Coordinates of C-alpha atoms in Angstrom, one line a residue:
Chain A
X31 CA 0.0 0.0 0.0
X32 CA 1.6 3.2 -0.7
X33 CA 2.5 5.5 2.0
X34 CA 3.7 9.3 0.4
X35 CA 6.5 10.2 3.3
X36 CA 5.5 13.7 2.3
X37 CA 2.4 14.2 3.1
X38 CA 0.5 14.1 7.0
X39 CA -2.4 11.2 8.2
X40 CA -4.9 10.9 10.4
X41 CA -6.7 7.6 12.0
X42 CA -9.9 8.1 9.8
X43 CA -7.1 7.6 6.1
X44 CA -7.5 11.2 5.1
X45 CA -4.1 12.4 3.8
X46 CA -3.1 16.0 4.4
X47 CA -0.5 17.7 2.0
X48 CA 1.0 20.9 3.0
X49 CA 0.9 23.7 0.2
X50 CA 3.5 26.3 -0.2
X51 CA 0.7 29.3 0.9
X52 CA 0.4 27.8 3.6
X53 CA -3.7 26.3 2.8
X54 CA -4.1 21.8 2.9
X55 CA -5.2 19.9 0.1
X56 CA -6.9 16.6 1.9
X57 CA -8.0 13.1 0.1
X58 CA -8.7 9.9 1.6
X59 CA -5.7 7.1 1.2
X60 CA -4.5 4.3 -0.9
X61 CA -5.7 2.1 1.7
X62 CA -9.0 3.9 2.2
X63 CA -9.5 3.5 -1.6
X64 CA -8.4 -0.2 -1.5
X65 CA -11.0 -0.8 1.3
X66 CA -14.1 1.2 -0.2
X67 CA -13.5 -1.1 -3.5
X68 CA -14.8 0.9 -6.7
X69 CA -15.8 4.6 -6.1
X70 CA -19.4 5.7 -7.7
X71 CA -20.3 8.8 -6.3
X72 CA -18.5 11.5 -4.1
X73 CA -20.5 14.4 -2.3
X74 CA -18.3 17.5 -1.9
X75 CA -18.7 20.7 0.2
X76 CA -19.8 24.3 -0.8
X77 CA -16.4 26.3 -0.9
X78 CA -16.5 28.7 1.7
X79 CA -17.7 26.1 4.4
X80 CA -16.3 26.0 7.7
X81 CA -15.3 22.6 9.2
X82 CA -14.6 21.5 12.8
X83 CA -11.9 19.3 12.9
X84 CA -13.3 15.3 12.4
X85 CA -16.7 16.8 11.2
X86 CA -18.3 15.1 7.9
X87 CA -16.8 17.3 4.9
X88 CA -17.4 14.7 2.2
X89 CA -19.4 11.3 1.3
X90 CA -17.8 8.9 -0.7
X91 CA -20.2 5.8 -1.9
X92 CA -19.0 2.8 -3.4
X93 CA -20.2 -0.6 -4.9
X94 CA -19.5 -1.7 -1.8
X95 CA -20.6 0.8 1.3
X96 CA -20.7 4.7 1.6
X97 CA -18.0 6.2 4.2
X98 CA -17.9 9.7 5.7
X99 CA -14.9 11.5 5.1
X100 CA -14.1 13.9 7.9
X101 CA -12.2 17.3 8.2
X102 CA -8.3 16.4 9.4
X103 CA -8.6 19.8 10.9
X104 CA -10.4 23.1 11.9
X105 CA -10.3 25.5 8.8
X106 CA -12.5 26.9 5.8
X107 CA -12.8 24.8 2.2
X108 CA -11.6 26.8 -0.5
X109 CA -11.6 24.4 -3.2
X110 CA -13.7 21.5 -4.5
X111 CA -12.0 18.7 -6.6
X112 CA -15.3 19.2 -9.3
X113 CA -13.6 16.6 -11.2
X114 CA -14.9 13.9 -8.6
X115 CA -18.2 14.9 -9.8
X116 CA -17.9 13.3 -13.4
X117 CA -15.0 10.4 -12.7
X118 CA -15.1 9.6 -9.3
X119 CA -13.0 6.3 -9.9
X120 CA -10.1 9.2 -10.0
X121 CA -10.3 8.0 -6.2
X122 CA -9.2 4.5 -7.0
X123 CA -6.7 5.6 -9.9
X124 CA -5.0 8.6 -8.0
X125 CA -5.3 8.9 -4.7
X126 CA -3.0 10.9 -3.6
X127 CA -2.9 13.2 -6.9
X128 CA -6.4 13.9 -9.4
X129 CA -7.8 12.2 -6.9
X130 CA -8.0 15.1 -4.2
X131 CA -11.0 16.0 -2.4
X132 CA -10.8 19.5 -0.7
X133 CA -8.3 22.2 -0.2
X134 CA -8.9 24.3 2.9
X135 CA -7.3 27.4 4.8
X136 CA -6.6 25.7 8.1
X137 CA -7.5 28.3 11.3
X138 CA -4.9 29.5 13.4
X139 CA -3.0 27.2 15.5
X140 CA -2.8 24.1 13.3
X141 CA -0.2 22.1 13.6
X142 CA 0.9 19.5 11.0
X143 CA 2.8 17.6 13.6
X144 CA -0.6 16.6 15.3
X145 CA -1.3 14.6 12.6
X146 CA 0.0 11.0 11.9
X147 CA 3.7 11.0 9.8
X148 CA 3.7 7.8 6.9
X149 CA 5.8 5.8 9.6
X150 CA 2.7 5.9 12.4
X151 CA 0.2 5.5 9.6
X152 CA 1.9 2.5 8.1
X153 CA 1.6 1.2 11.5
X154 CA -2.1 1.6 11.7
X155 CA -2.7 0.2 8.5
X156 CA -0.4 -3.1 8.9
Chain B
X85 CA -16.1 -21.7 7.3
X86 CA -16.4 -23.5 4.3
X87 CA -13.8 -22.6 0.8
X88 CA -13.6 -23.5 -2.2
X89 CA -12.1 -26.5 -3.6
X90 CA -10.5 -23.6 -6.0
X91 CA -9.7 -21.2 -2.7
X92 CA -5.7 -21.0 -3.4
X93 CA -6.5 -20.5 -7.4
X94 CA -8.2 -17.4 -6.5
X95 CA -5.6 -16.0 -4.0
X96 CA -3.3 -16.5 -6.9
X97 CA -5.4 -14.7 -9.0
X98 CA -5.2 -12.0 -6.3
X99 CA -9.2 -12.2 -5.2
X100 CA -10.9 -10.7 -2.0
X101 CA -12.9 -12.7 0.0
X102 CA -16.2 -12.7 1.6
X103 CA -18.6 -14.8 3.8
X104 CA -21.0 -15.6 2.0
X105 CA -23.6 -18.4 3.1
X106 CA -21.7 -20.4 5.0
X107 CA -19.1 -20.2 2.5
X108 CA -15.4 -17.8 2.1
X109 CA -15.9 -17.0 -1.8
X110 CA -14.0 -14.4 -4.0
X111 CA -16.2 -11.2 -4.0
X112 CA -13.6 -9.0 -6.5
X113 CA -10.5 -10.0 -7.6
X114 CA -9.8 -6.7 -9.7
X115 CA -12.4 -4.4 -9.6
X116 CA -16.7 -5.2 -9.3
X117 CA -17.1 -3.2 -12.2
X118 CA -14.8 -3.8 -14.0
X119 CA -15.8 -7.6 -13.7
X120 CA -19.6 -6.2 -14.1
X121 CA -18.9 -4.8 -17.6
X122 CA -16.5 -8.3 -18.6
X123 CA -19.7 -9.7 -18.2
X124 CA -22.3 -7.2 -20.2
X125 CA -19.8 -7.1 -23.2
X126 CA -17.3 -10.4 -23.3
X127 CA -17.3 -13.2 -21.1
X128 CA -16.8 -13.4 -17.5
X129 CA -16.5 -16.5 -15.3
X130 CA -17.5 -17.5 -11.6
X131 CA -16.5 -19.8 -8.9
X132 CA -19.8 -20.6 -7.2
X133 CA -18.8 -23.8 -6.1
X134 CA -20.9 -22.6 -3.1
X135 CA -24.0 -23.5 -4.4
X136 CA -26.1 -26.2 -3.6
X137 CA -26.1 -29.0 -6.0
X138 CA -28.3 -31.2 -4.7
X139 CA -28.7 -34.6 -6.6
X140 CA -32.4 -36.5 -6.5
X141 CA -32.9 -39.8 -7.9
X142 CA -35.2 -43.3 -7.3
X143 CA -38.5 -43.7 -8.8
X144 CA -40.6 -41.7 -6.8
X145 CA -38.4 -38.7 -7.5
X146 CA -40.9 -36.8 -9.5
X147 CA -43.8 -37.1 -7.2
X148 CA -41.8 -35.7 -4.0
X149 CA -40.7 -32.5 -6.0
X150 CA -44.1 -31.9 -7.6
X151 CA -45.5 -32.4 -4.4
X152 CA -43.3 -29.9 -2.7
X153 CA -42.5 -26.8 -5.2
X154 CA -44.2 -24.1 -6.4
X155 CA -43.7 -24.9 -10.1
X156 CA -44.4 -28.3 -11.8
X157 CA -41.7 -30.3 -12.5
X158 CA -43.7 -32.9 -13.9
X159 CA -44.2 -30.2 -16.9
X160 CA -40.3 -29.8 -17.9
X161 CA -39.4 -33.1 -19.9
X162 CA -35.9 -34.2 -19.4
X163 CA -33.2 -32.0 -20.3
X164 CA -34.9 -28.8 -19.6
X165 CA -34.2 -26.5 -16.4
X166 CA -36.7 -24.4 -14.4
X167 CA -36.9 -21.7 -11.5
X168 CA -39.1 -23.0 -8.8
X169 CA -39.4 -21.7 -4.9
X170 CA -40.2 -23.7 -1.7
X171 CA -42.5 -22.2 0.2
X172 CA -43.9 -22.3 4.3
X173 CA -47.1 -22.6 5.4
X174 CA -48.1 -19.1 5.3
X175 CA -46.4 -19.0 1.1
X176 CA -43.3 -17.3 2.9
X177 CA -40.2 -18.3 0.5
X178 CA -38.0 -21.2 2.4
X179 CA -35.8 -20.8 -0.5
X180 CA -35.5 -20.3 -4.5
X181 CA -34.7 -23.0 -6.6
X182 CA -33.3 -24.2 -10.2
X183 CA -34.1 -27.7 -11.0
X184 CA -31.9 -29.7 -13.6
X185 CA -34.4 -32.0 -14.9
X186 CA -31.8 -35.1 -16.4
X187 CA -33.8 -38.0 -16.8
X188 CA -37.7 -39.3 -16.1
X189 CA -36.3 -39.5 -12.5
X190 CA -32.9 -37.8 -12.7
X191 CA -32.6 -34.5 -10.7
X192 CA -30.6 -31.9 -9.8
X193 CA -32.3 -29.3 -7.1
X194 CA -29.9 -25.9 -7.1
X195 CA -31.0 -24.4 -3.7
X196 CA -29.4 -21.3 -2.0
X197 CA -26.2 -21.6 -0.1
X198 CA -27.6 -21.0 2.8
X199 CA -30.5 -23.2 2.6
X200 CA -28.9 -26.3 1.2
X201 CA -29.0 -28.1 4.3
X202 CA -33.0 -27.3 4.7
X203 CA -34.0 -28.1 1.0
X204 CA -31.8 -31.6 1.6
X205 CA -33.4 -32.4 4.6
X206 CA -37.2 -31.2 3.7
X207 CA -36.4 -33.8 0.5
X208 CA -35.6 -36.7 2.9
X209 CA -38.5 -36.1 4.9
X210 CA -40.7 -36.9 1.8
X211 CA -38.3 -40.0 1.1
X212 CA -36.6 -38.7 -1.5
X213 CA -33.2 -40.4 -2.1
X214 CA -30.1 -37.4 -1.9
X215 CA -26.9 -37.0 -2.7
X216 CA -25.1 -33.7 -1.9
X217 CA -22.7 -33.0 -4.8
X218 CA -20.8 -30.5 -3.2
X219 CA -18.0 -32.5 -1.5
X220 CA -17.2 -33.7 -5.3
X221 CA -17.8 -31.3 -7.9
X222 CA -16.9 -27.2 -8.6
X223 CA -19.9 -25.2 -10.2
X224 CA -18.3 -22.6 -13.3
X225 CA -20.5 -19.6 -14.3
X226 CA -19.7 -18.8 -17.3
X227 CA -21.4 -15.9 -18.1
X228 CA -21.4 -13.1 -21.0
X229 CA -22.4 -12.5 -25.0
X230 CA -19.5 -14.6 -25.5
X231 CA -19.4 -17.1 -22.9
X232 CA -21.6 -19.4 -25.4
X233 CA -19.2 -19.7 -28.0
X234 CA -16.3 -20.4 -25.2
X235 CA -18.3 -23.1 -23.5
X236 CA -18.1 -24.6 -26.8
X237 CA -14.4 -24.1 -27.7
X238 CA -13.9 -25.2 -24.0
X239 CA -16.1 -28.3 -23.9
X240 CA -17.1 -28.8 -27.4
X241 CA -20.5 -28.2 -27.4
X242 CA -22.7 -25.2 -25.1
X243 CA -25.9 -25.5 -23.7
X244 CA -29.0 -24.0 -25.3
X245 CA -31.1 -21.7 -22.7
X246 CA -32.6 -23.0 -20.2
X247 CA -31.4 -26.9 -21.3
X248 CA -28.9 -29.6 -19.7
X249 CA -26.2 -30.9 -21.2
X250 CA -23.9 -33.8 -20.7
X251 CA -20.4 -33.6 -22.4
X252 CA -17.6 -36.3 -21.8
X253 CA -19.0 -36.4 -18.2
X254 CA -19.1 -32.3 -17.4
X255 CA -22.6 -31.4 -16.7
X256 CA -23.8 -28.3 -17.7
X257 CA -26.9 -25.9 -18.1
X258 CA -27.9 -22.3 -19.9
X259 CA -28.7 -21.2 -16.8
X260 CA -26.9 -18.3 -14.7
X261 CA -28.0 -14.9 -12.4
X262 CA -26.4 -12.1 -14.8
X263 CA -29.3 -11.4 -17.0
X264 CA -26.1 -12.7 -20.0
X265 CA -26.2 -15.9 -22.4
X266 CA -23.8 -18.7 -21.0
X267 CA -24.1 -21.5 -18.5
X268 CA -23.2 -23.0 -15.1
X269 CA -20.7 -25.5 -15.8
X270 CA -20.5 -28.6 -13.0
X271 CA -17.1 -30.5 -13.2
X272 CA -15.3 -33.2 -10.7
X273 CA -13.1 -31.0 -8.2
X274 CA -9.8 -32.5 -9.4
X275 CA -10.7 -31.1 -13.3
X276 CA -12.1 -27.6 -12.3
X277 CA -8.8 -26.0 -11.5
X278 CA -7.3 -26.5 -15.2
X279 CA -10.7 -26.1 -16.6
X280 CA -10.9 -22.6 -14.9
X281 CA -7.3 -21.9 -16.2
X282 CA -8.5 -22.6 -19.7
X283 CA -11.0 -20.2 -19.7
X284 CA -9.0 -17.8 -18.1
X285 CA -6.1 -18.3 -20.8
X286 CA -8.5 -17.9 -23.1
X287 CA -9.7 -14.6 -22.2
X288 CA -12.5 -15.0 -19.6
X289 CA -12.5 -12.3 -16.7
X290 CA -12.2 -13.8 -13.1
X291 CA -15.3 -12.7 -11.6
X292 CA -16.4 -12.7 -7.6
X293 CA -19.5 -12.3 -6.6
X294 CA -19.4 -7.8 -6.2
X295 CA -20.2 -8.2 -9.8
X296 CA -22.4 -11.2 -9.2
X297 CA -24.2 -9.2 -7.3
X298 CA -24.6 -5.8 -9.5
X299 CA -25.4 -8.2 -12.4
X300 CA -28.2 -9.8 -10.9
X301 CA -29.6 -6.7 -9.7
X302 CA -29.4 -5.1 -12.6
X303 CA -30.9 -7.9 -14.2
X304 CA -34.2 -7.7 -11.7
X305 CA -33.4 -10.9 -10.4
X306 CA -34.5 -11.3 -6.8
X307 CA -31.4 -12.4 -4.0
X308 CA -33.2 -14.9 -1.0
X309 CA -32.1 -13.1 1.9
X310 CA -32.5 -9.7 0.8
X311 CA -35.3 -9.1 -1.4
X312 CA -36.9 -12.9 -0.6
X313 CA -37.0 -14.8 2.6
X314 CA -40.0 -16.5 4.7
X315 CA -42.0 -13.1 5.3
X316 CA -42.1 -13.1 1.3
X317 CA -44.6 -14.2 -0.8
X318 CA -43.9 -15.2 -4.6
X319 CA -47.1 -12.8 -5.4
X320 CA -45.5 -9.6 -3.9
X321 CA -41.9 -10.8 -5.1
X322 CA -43.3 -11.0 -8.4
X323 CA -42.1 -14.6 -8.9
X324 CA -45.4 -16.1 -9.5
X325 CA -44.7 -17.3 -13.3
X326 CA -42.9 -20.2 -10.9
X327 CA -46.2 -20.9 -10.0
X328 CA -47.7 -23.9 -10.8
X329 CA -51.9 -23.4 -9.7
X330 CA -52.6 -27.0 -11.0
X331 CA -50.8 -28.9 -8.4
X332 CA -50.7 -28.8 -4.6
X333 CA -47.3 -27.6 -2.8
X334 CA -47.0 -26.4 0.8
X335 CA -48.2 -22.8 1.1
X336 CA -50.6 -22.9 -1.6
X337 CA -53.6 -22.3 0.1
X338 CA -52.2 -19.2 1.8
X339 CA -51.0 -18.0 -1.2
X340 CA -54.5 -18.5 -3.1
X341 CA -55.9 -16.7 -0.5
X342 CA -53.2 -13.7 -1.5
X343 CA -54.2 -14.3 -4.5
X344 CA -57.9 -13.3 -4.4
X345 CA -57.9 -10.0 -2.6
X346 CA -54.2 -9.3 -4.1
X347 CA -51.0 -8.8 -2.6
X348 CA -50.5 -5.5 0.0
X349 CA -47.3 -5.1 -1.5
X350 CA -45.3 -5.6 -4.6
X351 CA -41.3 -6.0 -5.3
X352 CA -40.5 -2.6 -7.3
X353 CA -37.6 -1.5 -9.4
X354 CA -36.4 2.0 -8.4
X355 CA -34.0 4.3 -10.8
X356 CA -32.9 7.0 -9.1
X357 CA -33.3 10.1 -10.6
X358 CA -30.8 12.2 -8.3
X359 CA -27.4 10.9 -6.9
X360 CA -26.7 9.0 -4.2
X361 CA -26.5 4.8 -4.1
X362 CA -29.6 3.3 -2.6
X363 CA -29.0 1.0 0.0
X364 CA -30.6 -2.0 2.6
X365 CA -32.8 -0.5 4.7
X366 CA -33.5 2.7 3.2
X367 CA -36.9 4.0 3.3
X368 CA -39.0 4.4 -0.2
X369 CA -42.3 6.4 -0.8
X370 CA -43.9 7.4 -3.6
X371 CA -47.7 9.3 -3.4
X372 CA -49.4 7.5 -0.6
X373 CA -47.2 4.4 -0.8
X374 CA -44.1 3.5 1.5
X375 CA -41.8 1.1 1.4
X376 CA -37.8 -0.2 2.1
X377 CA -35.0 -1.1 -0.2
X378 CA -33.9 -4.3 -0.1
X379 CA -31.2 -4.3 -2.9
X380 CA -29.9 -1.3 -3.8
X381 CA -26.7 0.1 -6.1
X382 CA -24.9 1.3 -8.8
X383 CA -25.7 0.6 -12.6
X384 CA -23.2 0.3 -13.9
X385 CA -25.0 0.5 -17.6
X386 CA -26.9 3.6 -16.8
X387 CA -24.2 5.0 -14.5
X388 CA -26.6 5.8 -11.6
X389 CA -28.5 4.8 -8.8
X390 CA -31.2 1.3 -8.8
X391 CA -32.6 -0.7 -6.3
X392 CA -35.6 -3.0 -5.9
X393 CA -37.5 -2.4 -3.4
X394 CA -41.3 -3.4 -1.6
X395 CA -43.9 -0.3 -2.4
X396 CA -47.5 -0.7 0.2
X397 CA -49.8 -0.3 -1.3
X398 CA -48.0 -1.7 -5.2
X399 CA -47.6 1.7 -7.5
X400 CA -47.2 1.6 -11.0
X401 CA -44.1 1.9 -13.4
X402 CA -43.3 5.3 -14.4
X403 CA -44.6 7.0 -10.9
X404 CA -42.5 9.1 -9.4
X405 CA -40.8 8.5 -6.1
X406 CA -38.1 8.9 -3.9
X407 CA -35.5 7.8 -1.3
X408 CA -34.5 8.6 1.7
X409 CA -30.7 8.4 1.6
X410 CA -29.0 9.3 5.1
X411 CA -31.6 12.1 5.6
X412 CA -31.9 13.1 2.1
X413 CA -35.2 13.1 0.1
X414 CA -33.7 12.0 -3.4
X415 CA -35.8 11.4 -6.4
X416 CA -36.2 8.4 -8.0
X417 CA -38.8 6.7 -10.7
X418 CA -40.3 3.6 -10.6
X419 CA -39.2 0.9 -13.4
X420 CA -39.6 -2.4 -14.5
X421 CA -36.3 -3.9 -14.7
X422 CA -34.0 -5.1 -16.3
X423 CA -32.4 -2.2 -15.8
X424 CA -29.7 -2.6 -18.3
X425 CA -31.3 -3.1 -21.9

């Protein structure tokens, strides 16, 4: 299963990936992909939403079971992957890359160190 | 748990595995849809070695299944195959059935997984003589547009719809649960591993039973357990063209009675109009009627939303209606499937 070392985890197998301003792109994992089995349909937020950290910021349904995916931390969606909308097995293909769900700008105080590193996720996973 | 004579074939072949009856079975190896659309447009093939295969001979053979199904078996000659249902006292559905008819008093009874034990031992209660195939043969689905014409390169000849056929000691029908031409193939364990190799070798797409599933639902084809059990009728499933009227059968007298004021509910394709899967459980309505999906997911030929599902008071095909997906009111139309053609 891959494992970026580059970008941040949490329990739940969102992936968080640092941008150079500073905002978070966030998807859901190789694993979390591998799980769900073929993606169908994924619900995305309004841009401009606000999200508590681990609140429900996307749906993801597959031909196997629908799973929540929730927000790795506090912050505002800025941007929607709209792509999802019309080929949602980008999900399956490219996890970590066309397959993105939201970018957000995180609120003050985030920390990237809270989150899971690839060594702690690979753990979890294993 | 029970696995396939074939088990260590399909973790070579890099499947996933799920419990299904009793029973550890491949349920993707790949991808379900991608096996799904092998299916619709090539040839896919199936281990559902699961199966019952439940063999009925002696001379009074005929007499105990007539006298216990819902269809007539006295009315398919030899060589032909037909759906039947066993039923309980009140016409619930015990389980759902494909007879091989082989000979005057040759049969093999194809019950559920689950309910092989119960068919078998409802059988012996009449006196019928049994012999569970399962310990000794694999079952092959070969299913697809072109699964007849490699049935044929495979085996030398293919089965005709709905008809048995004996080659060189394989035992094979045109039957299946994809809504696609093909067959079930039976072989002795020891020759389905290199049998299944053939027909992978020559292009067949391992399939598990994900795209079993999407097939058959997509096909309209009802799944004991889920849309069927014993609180099910064969009038609100819609199953009764498997019922015989002229012959008696446990639970006919309930369902006669059914029959004359007219089933309170009725099994009912849904497409959805909006997005969203529907699932298990979730709750239907459409005018003054209500229901609950009992199978519910993507189609993968219309690229959205179906389901089957039981509308109380029955509504009719082209109403409008909708589903109640995790709080959501989403529309949906009511169809008559198959959904896919």
């Amino acid at each position: 299963m891959n494992v970026p070392e580059h970008l941040r985890y949490t329990e739940e197998h969102e992936w968080v990936e640092v941008l150079d301003d500073g905002q978070v792109r966030v998807g859901i994992t190789d694993y979390a992909q591998d799980q769900l089995g073929d993606v169908v349909y994924v619900e995305l937020p309004e841009p401009g939403t606000e999200f508590e950290k681990g609140a429900m910021v996307a749906e993801v349904e597959s031909t196997k079971s629908v799973a929540e995916v929730y927000a790795p931390l506090t912050g505002t969606v800025t941007a929607v992957n709209s792509q999802l909308v019309d080929s949602p097995d980008l999900v399956n293909r490219d996890p970590y890359g066309e397959g993105w769900f939201v970018t957000m700008t995180p609120s003050d105080g985030f920390d990237p160190e809270q989150l899971l590193d690839a060594a702690a996720y690979t753990r979890l996973i294993e | 748990m029970t696995r396939s004579p074939l088990h260590d074939l399909h973790v070579r072949l890099g499947a996933r595995f799920v419990d299904f009856g009793g029973w550890e079975m491949p349920v993707q190896y790949e991808s379900v849809l991608e096996e799904h659309r092998a299916v619709r447009q090539g040839v896919g093939v199936f281990d559902v070695s699961h199966l019952g295969r439940l063999e009925v001979t002696g001379p009074n053979s005929t007499e105990i299944l007539r006298n216990l199904f819902t269809n007539d078996v006295a009315k398919y000659e030899p060589g032909r195959t037909h759906y039947t249902m066993l039923l309980n006292d009140d016409g619930g559905i015990v389980d759902d059935i494909v007879v091989w008819r082989w000979d005057e008093d040759h049969y093999w009874v194809m019950p559920n997984a689950a309910n092989a034990d119960r068919v078998r031992a409802t059988l012996e209660d009449r006196g019928a003589h049994v012999v569970d195939l399962r310990p000794s043969t694999c079952l092959l689905a070969v299913q697809g547009p072109a699964a007849p014409r490699l049935i044929e390169e495979t085996f030398g000849q293919a089965p005709a719809r709905f008809r048995t056929l004996e080659v060189d000691g394989v035992r094979m029908a045109g039957t299946g649960y994809t809504g696609e031409r093909g067959g079930e193939v039976c072989l002795p364990i020891e020759a389905a591993g290199p049998v299944l190799e053939e027909l992978l070798e020559a292009g067949a797409v391992p399939c598990g039973l994900g795209a079993r599933d999407t097939l058959r639902l997509e096909a309209g084809l009802a799944l004991w357990g889920s849309d069927i059990d014993e609180t099910t009728t064969p009038l609100e499933a819609g199953l009764d063209f498997a019922v015989d009227w002229d012959h008696d059968f446990p639970g006919k007298t309930a369902l006669e009675c059914q029959r004359q004021t007219g089933p309170s509910r009725r099994l009912t394709g849904l497409v959805m109009e909006g997005r969203g899967i529907p699932r298990h459980g979730y709750a239907v309505r459409s005018g003054s009627s209500v229901g609950e999906v009992t199978s519910g997911n993507i189609s993968p030929a219309r690229d959205t939303g179906i389901a089957l599902a039981y509308l109380s008071p029955p509504v009719a095909v082209g109403e409008p209606a909708e589903v109640e997906i995790r709080g959501r009111w989403v529309p949906a139309r009511v169809a008559s499937p198959p959904f896919h053609r």
